[in-house]
Tab-separated table of C-alpha atoms in Angstrom:
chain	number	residue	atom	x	y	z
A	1	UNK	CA	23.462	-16.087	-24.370
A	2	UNK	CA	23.643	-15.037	-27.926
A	3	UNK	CA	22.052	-11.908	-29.766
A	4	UNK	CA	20.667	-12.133	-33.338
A	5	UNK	CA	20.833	-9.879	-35.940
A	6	UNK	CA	17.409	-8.907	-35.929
A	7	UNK	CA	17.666	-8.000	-32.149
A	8	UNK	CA	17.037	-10.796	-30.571
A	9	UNK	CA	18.309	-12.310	-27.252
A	10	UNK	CA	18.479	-15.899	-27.017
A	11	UNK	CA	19.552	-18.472	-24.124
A	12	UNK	CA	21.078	-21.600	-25.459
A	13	UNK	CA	21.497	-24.936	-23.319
A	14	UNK	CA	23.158	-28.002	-23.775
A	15	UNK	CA	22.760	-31.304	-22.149
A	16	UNK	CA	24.671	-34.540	-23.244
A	17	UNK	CA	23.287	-37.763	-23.323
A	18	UNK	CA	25.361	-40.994	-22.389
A	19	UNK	CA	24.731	-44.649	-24.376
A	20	UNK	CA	27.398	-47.394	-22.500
A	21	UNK	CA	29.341	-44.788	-20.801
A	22	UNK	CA	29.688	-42.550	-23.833
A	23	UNK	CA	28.235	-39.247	-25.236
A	24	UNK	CA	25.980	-40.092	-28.288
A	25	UNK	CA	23.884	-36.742	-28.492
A	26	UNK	CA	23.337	-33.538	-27.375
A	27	UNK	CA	19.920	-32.121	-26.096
A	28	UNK	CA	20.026	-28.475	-27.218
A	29	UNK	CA	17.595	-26.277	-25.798
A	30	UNK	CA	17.528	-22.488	-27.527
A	31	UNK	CA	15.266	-19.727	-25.874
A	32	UNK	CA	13.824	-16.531	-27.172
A	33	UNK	CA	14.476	-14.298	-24.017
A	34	UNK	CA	14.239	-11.305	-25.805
A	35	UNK	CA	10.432	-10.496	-23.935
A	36	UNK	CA	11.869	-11.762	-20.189
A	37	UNK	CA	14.823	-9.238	-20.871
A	38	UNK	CA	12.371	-6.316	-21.743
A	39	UNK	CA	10.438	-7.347	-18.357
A	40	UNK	CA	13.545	-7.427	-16.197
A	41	UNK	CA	14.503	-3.519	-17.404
A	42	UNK	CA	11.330	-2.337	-17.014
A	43	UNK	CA	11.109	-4.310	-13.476
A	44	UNK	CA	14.576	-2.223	-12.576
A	45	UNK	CA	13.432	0.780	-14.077
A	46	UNK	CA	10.252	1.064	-12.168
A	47	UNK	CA	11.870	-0.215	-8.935
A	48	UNK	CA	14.549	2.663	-9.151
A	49	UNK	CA	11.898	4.764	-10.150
A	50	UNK	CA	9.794	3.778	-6.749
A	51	UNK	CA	12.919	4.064	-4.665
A	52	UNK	CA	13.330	7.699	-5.609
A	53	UNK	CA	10.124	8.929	-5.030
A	54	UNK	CA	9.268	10.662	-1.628
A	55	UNK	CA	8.355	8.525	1.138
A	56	UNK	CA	4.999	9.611	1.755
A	57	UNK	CA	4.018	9.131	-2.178
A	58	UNK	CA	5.535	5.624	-2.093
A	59	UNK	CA	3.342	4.239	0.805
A	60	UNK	CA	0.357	6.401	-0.512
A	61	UNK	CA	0.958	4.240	-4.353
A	62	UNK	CA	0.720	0.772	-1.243
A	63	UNK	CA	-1.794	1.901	0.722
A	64	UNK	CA	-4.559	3.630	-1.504
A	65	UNK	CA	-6.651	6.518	-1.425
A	66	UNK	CA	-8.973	5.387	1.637
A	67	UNK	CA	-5.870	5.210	3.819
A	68	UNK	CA	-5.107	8.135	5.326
A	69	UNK	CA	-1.621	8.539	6.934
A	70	UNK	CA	0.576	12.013	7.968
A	71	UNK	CA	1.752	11.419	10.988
A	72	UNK	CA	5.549	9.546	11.279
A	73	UNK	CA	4.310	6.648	13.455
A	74	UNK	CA	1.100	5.958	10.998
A	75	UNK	CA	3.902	5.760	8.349
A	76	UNK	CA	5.500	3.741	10.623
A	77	UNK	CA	2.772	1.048	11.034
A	78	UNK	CA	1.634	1.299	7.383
A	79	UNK	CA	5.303	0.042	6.247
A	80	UNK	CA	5.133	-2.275	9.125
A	81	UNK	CA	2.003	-3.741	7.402
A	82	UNK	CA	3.082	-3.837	3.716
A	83	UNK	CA	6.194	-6.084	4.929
A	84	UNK	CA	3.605	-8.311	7.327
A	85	UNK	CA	0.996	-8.535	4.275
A	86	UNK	CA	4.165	-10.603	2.055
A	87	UNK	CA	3.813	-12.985	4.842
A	88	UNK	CA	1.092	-15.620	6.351
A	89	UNK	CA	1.867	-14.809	9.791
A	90	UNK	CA	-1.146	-14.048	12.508
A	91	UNK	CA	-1.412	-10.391	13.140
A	92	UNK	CA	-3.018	-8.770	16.256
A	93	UNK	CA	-4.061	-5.236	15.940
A	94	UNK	CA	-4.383	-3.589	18.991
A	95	UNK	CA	-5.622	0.199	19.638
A	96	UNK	CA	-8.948	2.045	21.041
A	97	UNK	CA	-12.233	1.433	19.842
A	98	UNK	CA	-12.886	3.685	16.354
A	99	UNK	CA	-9.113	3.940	15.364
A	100	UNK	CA	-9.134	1.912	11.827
A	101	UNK	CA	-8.601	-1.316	12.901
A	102	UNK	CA	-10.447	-2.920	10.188
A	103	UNK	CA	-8.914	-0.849	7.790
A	104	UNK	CA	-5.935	-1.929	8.640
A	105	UNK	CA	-6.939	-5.646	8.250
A	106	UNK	CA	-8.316	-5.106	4.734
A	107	UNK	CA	-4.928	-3.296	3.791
A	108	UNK	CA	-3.009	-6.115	4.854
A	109	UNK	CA	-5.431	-8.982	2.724
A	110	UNK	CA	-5.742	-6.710	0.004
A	111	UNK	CA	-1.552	-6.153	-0.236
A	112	UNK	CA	-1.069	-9.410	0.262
A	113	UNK	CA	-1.172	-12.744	-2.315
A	114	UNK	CA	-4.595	-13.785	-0.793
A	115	UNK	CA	-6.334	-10.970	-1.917
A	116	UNK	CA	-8.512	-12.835	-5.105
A	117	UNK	CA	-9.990	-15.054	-2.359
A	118	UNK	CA	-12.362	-13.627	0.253
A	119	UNK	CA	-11.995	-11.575	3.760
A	120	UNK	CA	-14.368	-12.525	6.443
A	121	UNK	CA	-14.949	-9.945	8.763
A	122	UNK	CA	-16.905	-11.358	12.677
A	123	UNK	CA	-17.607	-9.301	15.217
A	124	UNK	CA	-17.055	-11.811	18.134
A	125	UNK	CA	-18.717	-9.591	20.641
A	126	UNK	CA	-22.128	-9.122	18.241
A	127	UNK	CA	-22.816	-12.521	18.002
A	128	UNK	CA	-24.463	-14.792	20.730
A	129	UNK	CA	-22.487	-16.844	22.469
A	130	UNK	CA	-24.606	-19.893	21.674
A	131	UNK	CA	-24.389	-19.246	18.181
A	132	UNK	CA	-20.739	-18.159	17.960
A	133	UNK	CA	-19.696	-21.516	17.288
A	134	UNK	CA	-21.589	-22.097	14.588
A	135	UNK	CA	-20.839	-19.332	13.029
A	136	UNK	CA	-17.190	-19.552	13.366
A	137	UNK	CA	-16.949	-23.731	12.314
A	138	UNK	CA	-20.576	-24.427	10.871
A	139	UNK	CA	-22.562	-27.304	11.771
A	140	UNK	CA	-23.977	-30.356	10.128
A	141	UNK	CA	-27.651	-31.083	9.572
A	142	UNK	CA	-29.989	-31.764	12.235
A	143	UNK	CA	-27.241	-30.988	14.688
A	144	UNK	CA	-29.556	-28.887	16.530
A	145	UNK	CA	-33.202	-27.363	16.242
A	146	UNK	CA	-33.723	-24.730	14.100
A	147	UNK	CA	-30.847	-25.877	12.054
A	148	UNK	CA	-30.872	-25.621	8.022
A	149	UNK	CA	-31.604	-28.861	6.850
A	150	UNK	CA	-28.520	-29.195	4.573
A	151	UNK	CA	-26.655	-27.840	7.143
A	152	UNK	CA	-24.423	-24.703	7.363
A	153	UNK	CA	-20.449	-24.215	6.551
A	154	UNK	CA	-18.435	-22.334	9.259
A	155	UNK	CA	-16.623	-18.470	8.399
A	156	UNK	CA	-13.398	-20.108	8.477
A	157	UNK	CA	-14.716	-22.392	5.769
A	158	UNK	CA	-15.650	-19.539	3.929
A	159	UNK	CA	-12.793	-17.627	4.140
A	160	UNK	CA	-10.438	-20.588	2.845
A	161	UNK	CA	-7.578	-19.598	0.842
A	162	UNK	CA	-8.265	-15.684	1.978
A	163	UNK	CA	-8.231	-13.852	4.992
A	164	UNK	CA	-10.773	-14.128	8.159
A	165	UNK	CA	-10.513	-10.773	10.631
A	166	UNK	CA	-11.917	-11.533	14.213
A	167	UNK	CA	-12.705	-8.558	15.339
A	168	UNK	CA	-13.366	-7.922	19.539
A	169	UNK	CA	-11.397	-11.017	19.646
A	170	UNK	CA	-11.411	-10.264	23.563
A	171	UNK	CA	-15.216	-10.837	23.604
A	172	UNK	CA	-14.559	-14.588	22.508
A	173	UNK	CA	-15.848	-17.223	25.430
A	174	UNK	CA	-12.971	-19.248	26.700
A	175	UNK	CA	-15.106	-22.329	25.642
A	176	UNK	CA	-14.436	-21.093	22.179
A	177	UNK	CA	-10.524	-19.994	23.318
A	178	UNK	CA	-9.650	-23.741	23.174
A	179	UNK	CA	-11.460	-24.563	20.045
A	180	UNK	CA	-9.870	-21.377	18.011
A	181	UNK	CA	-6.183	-21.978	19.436
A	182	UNK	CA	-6.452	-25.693	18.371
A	183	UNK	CA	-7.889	-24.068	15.020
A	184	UNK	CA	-4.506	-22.422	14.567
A	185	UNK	CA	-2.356	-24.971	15.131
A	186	UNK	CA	-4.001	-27.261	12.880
A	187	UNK	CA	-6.077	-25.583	10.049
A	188	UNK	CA	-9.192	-27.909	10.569
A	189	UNK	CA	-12.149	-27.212	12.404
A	190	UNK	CA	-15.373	-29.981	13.275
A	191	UNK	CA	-18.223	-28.612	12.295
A	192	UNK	CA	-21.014	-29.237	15.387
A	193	UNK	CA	-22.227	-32.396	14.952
A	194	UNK	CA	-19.589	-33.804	12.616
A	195	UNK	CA	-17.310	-36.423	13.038
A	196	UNK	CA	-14.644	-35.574	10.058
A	197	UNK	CA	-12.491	-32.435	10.219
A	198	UNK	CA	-12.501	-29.954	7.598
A	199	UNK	CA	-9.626	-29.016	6.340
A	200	UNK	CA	-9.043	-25.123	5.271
A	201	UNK	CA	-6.245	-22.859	5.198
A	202	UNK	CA	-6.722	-19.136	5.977
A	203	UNK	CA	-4.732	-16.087	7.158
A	204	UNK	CA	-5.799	-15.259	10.604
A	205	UNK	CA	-6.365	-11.150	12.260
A	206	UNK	CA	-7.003	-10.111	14.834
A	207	UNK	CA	-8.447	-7.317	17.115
A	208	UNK	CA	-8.987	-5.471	19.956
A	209	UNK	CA	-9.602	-2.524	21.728
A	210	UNK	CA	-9.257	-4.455	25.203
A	211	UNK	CA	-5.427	-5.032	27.225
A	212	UNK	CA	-5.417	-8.752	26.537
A	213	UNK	CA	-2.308	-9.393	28.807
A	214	UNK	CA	-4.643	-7.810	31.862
A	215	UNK	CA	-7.235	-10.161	30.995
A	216	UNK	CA	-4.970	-13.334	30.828
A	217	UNK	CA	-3.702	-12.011	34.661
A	218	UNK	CA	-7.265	-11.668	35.668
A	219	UNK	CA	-7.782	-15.670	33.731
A	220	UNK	CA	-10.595	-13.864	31.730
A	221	UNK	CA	-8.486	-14.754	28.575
A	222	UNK	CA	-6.243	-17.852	27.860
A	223	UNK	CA	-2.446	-17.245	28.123
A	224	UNK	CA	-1.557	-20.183	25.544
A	225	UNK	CA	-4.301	-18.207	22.779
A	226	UNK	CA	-2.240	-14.857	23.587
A	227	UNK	CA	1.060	-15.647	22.605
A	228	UNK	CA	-0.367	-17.870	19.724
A	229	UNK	CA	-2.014	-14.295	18.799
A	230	UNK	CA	1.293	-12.094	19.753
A	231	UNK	CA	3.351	-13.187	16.785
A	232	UNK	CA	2.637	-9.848	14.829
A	233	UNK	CA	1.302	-7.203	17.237
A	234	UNK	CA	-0.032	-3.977	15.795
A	235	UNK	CA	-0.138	-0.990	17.726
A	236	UNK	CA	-2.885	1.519	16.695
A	237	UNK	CA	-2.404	5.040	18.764
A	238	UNK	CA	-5.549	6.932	19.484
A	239	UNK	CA	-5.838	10.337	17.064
A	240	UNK	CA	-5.702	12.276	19.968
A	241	UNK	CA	-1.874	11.144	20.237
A	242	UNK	CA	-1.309	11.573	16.048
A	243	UNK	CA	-2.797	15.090	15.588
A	244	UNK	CA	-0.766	15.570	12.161
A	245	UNK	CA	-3.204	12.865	10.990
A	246	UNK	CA	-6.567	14.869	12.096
A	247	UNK	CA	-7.184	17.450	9.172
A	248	UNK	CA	-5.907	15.127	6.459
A	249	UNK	CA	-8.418	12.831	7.587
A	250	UNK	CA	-11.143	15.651	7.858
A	251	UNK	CA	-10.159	17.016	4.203
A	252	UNK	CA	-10.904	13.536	3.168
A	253	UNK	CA	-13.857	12.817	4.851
A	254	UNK	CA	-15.382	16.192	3.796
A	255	UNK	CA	-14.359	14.814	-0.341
A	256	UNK	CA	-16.261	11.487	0.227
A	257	UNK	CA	-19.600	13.434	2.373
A	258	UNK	CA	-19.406	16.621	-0.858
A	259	UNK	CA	-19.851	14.043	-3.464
A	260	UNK	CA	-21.931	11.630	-1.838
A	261	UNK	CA	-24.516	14.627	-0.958
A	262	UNK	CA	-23.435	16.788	-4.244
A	263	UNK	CA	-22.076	19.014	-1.762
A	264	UNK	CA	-19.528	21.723	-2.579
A	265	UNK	CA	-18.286	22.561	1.035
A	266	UNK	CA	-15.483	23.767	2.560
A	267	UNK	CA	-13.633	24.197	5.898
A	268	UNK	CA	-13.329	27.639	7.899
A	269	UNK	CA	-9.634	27.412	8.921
A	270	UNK	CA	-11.430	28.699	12.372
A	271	UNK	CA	-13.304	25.062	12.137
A	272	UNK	CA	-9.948	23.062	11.103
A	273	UNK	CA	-7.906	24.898	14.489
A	274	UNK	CA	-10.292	23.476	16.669
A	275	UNK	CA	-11.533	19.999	15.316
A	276	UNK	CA	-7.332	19.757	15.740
A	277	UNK	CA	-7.815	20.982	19.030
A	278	UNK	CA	-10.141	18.091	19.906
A	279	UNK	CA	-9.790	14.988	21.760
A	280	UNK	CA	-11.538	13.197	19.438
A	281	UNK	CA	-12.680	9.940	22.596
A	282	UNK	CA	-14.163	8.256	19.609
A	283	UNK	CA	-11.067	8.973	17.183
A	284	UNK	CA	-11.258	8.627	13.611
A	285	UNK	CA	-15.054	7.180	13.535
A	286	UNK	CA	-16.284	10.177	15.912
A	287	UNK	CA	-14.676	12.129	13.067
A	288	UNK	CA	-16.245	10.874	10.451
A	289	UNK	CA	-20.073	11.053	11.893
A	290	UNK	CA	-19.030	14.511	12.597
A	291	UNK	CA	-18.054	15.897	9.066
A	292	UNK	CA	-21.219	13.761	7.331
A	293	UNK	CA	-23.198	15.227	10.036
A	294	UNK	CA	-21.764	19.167	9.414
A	295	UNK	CA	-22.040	18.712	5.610
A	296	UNK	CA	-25.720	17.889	5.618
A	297	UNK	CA	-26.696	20.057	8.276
A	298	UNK	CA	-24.504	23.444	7.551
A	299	UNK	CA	-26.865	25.955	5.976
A	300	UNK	CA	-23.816	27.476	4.430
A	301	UNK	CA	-20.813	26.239	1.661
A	302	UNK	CA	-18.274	27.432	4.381
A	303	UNK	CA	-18.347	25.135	7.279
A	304	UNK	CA	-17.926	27.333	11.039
A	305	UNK	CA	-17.308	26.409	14.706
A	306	UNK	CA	-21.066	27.196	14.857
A	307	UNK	CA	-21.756	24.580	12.836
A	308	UNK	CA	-20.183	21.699	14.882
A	309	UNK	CA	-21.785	20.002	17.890
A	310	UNK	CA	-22.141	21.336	21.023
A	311	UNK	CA	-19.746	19.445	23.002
A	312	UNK	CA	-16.869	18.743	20.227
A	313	UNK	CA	-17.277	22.965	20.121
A	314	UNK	CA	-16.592	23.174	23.924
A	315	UNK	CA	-14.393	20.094	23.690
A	316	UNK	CA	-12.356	22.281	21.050
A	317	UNK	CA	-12.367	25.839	22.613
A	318	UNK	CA	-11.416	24.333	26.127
A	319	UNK	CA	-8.107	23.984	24.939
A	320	UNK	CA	-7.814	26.327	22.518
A	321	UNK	CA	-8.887	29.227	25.226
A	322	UNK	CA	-6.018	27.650	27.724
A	323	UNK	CA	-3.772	30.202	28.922
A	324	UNK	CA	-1.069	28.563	30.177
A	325	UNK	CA	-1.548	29.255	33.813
A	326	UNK	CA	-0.233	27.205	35.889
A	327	UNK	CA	-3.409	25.416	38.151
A	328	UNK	CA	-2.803	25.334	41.927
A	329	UNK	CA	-2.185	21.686	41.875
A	330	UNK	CA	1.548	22.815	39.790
A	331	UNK	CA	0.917	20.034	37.482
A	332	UNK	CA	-0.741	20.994	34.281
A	333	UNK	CA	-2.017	18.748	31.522
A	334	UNK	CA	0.145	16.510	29.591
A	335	UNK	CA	-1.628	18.000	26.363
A	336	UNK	CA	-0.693	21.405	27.196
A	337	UNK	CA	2.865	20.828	28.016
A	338	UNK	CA	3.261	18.967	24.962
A	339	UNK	CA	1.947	21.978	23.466
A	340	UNK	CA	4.068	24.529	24.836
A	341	UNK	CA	7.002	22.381	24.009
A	342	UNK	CA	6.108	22.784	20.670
A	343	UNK	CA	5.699	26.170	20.602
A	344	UNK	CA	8.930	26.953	22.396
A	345	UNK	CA	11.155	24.742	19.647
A	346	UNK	CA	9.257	26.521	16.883
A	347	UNK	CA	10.224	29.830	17.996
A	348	UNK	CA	14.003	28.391	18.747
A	349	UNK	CA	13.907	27.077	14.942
A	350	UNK	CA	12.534	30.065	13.455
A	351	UNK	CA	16.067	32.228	15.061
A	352	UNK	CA	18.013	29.041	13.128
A	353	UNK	CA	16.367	28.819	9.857
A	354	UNK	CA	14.703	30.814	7.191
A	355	UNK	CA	12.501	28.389	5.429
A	356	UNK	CA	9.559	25.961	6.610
A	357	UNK	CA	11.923	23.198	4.525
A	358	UNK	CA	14.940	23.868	6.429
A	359	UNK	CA	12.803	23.579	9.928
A	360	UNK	CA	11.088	20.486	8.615
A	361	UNK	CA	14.681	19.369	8.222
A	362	UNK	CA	15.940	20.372	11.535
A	363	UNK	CA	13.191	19.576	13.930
A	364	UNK	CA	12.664	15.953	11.923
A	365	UNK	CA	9.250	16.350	10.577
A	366	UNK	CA	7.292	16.534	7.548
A	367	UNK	CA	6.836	20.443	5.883
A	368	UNK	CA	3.327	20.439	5.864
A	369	UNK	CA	3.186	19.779	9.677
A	370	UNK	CA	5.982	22.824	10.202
A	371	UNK	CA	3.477	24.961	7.772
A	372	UNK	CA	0.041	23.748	9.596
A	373	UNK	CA	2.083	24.104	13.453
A	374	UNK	CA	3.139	27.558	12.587
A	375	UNK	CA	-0.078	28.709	11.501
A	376	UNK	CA	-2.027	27.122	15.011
A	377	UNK	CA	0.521	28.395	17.301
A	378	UNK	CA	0.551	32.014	15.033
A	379	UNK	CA	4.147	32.304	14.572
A	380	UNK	CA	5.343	33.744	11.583
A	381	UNK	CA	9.034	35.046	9.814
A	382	UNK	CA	9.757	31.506	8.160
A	383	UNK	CA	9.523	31.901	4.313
A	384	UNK	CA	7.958	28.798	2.332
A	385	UNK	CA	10.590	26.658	0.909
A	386	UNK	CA	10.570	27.991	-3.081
A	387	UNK	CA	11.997	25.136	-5.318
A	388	UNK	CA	14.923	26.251	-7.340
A	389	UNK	CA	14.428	26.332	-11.729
């Protein structure tokens, strides 16, 4: 390595070269590495730069705007998926029906190296069984009636070099099981009514909403197509079990709806208490129909309980109006315990600390949970955390 006097870097190499056993020349080789160095500090200086930065803002700058994540085990799973997206391995996302599956799948292509090819998306429960097959590997022509006449490529032909998602993957016919496990192994397909495999090479997801290993004990689903499924499985809880994740969700639901309807709407903080009160049976796509269906049907630019559904209203109050009684049976519900348990640790951190930061810190949460928990429960005496000049 040598530096010039204009500035400079260069990388100098020299390779001998042999006539009858002795050296005759040198190859020299001189680089200008003065642009590759520039890269590499700027590469450091942004990495350092990325390492420092909160958390929450660093998988936010991965994820994107359309992914939507508070609660610690969503951060959990969206860092699991940024490391599985550097890699080709299968991926089986698992988790109730509604709860962002497919997001998740288009996260994972779009972070990962495949992303300038495409990303199939199948339903395998939408599609016929008869003409699943086709679909999936593509047929030749005349291979049966009604076929195109120049014949049809298959969605995993499609998807070659990208990503193919099979969605409902529980749905598939065990027919089909065989044909997709050998599909994995092998990266080739026949198309119906061919006699040459086609070749292809795709990154395979997966989905469900269905307990697979239930179905493979009940022979409804084949064990050896599990396991060649199970290499990266993704657990998706329902929102009833990440409630941090609810109004963040609803905020950004409410953005999308206000300027898709030039809508200037807002949230009663009456509203927000109970859509976080909520079950929510049809999680974060129940949530979504709800806040479209509130911001074209409120008649006001402050969105009430009045204004919600009937039975998300009832769903809402029924556990915001529980007193904490205990019922006859002595067993009350899990979601109210949990509740009270909250409750009774913020009031124990509130005699410990001063500031919402320090009880973020101490109970092992984020401070805008602490901030949002205080305010549902009503408990007050904790000052906001006041960064120092």
């Amino acid at each position: 390595m040598r530096k010039m006097r204009q500035g400079n870097e260069i990388y100098i190499t020299g390779s001998p070269i042999f006539c009858d056993g002795k050296i005759t020349h040198v190859a020299v080789n001189i680089r200008d590495v003065t642009e590759l160095q520039r890269l590499q500090e700027q590469v450091s200086r942004l990495t350092a730069l990325y390492l420092s930065a909160p958390e929450e803002n660093r998988i936010q700058s991965l994820a994107g705007e359309n992914v939507i994540v508070e609660s610690p085990v969503m951060k959990r799973i969206i860092d699991l998926v940024v490391r599985v997206s550097q890699v080709d391995s299968v991926v089986l996302i698992m988790g109730e029906s509604g709860t962002g599956k497919e997001v998740l799948a288009r996260l994972i292509h779009r972070l990962s190296t495949r992303n300038k090819s495409p990303f199939i998306s199948i339903n395998c429960g939408a599609i016929p069984e008869n003409l699943l097959e086709s679909e999936l590997f593509g047929y030749e022509k005349g291979s049966f009636t009604g076929a195109l006449r120049e014949g049809k490529p298959g969605l995993f032909e499609l998807a070659n070099t990208g990503t193919i998602f099979l969605d409902e993957i529980a749905e598939m016919p065990l027919n089909l099981q065989v044909k997709l496990l050998k599909i994995l192994q092998d990266m080739e397909a026949y198309r119906l009514g061919g006699v040459r495999p086609v070749k292809f090479d795709v990154r395979v997801i997966a989905a469900t909403n269905r307990n697979l290993r239930e179905l493979v004990r009940e022979g409804k689903f084949r064990e050896d197509l599990f396991y060649r499924l199970y290499v990266v499985p993704i657990d998706v809880p329902p929102l009833r079990e990440r409630q941090e994740d609810i109004f963040p969700l609803a905020w950004h639901f409410l953005k999308h709806y206000n300027q898709k309807y030039k809508q200037s709407k807002t949230l009663s903080p009456e509203l927000i208490d109970i859509i976080e009160s909520c079950s929510w049976p049809g999680n974060v796509r129940e949530l979504q129909n709800i806040i479209e269906r509130i911001v074209v049907t409120s008649d006001s630019d402050v969105i009430n309980p009045e204004h919600l559904p009937p039975s998300v209203y009832q769903r809402g109050r029924k556990h915001e109006d529980y007193s904490g009684s205990e019922p006859s049976s002595g067993i009350i519900p899990l979601r109210h315990a949990k509740e009270q348990a909250e409750r009774t640790m913020l009031v124990q951190a509130l005699k410990m600390k001063q500031t919402t930061r320090e009880i973020a810190g101490l109970l092992d949460i984020d401070h805008s949970t602490v901030i949002r928990k205080l305010r549902k429960y009503g408990l007050s005496g904790a000052k906001k955390h006041q960064k120092s000049s």
